mmCIF file of C-alpha atoms and ligand atoms in Angstrom:
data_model
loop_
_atom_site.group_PDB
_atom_site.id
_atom_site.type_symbol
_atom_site.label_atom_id
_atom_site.label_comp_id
_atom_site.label_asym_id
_atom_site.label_seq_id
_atom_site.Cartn_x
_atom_site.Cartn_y
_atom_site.Cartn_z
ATOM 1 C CA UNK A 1 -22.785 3.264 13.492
ATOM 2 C CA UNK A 2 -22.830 -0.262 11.670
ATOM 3 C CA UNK A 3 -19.643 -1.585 10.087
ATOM 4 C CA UNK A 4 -19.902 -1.268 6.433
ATOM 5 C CA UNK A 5 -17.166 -0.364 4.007
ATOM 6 C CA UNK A 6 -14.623 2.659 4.671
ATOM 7 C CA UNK A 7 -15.236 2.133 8.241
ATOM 8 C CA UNK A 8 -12.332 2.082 10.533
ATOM 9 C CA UNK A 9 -12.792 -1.078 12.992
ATOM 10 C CA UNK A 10 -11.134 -2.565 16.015
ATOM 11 C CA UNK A 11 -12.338 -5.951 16.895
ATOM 12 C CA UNK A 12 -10.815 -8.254 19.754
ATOM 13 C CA UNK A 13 -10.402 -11.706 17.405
ATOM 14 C CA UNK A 14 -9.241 -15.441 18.084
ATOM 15 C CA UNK A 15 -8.606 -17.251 14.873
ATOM 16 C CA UNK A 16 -8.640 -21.087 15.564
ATOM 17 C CA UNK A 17 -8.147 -24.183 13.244
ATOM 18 C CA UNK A 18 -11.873 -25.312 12.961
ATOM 19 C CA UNK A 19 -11.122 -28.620 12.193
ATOM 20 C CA UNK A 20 -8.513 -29.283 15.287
ATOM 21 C CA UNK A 21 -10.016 -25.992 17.633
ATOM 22 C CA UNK A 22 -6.156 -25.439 18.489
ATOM 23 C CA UNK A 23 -5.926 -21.522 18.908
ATOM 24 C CA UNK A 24 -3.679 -20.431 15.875
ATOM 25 C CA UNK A 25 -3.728 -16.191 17.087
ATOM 26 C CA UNK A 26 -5.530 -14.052 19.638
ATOM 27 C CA UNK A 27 -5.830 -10.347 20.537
ATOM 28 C CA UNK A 28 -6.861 -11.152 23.670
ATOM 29 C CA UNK A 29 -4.107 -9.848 26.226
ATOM 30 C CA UNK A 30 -2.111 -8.012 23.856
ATOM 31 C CA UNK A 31 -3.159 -5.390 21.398
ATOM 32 C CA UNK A 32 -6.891 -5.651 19.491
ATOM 33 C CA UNK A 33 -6.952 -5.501 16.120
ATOM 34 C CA UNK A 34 -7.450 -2.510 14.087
ATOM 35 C CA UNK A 35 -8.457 -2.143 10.299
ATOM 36 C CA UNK A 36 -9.996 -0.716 7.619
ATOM 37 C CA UNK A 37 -12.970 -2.422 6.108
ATOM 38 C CA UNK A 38 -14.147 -3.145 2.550
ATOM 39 C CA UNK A 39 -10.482 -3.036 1.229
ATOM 40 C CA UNK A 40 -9.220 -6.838 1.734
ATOM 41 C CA UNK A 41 -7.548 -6.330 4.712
ATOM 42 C CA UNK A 42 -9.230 -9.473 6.295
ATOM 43 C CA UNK A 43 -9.781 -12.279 4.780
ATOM 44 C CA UNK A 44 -13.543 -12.399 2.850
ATOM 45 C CA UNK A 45 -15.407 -14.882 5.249
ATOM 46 C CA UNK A 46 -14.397 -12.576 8.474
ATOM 47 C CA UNK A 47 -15.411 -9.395 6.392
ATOM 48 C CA UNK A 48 -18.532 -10.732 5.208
ATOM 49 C CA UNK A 49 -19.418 -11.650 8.666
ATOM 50 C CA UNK A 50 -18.730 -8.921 10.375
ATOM 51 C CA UNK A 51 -20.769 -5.721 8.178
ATOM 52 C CA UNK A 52 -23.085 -4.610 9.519
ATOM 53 C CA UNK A 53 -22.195 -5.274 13.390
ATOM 54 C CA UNK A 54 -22.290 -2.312 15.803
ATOM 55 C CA UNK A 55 -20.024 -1.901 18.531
ATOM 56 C CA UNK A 56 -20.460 -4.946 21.749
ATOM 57 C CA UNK A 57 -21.636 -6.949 18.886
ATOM 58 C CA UNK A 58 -20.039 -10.454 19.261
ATOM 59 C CA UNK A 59 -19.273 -12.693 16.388
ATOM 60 C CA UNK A 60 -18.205 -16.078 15.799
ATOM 61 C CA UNK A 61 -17.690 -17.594 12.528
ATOM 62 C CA UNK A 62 -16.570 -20.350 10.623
ATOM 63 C CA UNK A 63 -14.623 -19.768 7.677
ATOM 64 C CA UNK A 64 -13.951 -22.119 4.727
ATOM 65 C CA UNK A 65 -10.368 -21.814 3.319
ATOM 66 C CA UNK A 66 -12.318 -20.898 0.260
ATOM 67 C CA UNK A 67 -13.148 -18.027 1.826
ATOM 68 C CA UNK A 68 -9.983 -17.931 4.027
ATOM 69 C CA UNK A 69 -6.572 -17.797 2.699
ATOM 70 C CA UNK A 70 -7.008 -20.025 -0.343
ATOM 71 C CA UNK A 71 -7.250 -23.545 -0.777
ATOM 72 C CA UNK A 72 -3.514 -25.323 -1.288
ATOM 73 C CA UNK A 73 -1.809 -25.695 -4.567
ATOM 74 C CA UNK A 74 0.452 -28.243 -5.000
ATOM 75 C CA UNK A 75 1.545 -26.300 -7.498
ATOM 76 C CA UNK A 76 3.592 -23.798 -4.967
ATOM 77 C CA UNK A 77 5.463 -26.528 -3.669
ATOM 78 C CA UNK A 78 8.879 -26.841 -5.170
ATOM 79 C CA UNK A 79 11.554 -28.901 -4.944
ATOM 80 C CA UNK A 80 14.706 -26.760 -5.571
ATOM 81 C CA UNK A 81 18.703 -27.257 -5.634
ATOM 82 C CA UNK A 82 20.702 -26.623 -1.976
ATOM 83 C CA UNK A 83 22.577 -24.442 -4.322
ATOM 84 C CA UNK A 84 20.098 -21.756 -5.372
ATOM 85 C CA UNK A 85 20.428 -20.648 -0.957
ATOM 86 C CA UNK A 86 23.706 -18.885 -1.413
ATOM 87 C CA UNK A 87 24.759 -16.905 1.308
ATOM 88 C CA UNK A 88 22.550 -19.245 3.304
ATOM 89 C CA UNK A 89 25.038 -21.188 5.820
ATOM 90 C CA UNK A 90 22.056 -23.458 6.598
ATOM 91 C CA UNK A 91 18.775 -24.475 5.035
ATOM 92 C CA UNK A 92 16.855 -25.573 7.566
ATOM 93 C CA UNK A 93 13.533 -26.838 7.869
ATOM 94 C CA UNK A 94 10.562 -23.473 9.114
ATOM 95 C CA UNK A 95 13.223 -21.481 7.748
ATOM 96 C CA UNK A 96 11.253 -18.395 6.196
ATOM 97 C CA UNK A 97 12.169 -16.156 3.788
ATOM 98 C CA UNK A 98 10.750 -13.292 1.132
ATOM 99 C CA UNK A 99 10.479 -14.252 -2.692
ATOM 100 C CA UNK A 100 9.225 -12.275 -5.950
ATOM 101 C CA UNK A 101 6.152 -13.406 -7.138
ATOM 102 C CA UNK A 102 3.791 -12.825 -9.708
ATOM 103 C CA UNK A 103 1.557 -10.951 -7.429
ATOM 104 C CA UNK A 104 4.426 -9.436 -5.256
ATOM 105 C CA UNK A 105 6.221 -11.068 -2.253
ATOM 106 C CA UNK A 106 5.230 -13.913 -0.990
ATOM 107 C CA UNK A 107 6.895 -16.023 2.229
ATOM 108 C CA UNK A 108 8.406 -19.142 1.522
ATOM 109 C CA UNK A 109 8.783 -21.555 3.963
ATOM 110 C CA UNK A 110 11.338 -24.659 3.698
ATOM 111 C CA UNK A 111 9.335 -27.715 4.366
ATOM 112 C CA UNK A 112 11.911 -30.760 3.568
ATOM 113 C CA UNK A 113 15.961 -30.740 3.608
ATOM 114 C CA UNK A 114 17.002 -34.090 1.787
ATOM 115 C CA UNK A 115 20.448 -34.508 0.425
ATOM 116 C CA UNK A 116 20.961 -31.746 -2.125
ATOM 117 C CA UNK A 117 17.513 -31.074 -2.465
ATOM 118 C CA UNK A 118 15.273 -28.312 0.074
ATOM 119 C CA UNK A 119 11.476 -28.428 -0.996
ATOM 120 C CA UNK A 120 10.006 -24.941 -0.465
ATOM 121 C CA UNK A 121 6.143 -24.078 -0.300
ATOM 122 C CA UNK A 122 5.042 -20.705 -0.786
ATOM 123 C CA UNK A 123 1.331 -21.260 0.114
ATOM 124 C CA UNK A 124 -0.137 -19.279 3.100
ATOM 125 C CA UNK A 125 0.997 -21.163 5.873
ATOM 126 C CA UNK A 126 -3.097 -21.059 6.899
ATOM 127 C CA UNK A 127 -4.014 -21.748 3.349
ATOM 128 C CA UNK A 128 -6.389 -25.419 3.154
ATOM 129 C CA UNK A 129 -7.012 -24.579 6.673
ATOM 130 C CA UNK A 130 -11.178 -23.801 7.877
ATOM 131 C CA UNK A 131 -10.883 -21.176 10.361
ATOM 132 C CA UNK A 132 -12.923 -20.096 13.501
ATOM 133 C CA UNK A 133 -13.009 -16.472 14.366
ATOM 134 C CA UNK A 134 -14.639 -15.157 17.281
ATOM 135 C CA UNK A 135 -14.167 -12.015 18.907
ATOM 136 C CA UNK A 136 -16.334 -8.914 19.813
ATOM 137 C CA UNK A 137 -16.551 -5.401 17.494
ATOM 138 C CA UNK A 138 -14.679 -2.859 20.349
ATOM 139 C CA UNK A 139 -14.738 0.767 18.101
ATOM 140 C CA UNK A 140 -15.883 1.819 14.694
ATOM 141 C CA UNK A 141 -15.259 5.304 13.036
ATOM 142 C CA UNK A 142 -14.982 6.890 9.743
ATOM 143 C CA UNK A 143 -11.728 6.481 7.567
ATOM 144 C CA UNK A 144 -9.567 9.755 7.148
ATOM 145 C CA UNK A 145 -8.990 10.654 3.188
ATOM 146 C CA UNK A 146 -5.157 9.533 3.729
ATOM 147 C CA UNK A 147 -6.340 6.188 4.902
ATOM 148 C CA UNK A 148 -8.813 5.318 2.018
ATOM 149 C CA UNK A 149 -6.011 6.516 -0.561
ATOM 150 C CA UNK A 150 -3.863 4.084 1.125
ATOM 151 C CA UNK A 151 -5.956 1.651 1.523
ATOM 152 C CA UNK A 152 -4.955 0.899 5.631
ATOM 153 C CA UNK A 153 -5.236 2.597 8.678
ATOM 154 C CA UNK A 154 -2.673 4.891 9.601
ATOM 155 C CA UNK A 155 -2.404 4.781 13.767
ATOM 156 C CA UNK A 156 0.581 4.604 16.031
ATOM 157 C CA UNK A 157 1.713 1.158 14.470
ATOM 158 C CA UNK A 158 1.660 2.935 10.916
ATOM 159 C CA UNK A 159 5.600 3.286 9.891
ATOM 160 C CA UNK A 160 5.221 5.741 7.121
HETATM 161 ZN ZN1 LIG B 201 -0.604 4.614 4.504
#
């Protein structure tokens, strides 16, 4: 079996920051990752490098942010009133938090506290970044109706 869309996939991965080679997330010792292919659930580059791979296949890719989580826009960086945090004690630079946006939630994440002003970026916090995956293929299987009408995998981590 080859990994091609509606396949159900478990890779070991290690995502680093091509440019710097600092290790941004692993599987390796913990849990390896487990997902459906063919419906966006990794980001294009890694899906595109990965079909057709059988299981002990190693990969190892480089990913532009193109292909990755987006390139930045300036444009999601805001500079916005202390004011508009209420209930907020204190605004605080990495502070995260969940925002409506035109596509659904997206993170924000407060980048700069100045006076009365807190600039807040709602970019991927990887977006602008090339990425280096690498990892092997571990399992591949056929996706169960439920999980193609869904769109994920549903496994012991699924909460619904
Ligand atoms: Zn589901």
């Amino acid at each position: 079996m080859t990994i091609a869309d509606k396949k159900v996939v478990t890779i070991e991965f290690t995502v680093k920051n091509a440019d710097t080679n600092e290790v941004i997330e692993s599987s390796v010792g913990s849990e390896p990752l487990i997902y459906l292919h063919g419906f966006n659930n990794l980001v294009p580059g890694l899906e595109k490098a990965l079909t057709g791979k059988s299981v002990g296949d190693k990969y190892d890719v480089n990913v532009t942010p193109e292909e990755g989580y987006g390139a930045r826009d300036e444009a999601l960086v805001q500079e916005v009133p202390k004011a508009a945090f209420e209930g907020i004690d204190k605004v605080d630079v990495g502070m995260e938090f969940t925002a409506d946006g035109p596509n659904g939630p997206v993170v924000v994440e407060v980048t700069k506290v100045e006076g009365d002003m807190v600039t807040i970026d709602s970019n991927h916090p990887l977006a602008g970044i090339p990425l280096a995956f690498s990892g092997e293929i571990q399992e591949i299987r056929d996706a169960k109706e439920d999980e193609l009408e869904h769109g994920h995998i549903h496994g012991p981590s699924c909460n619904h």
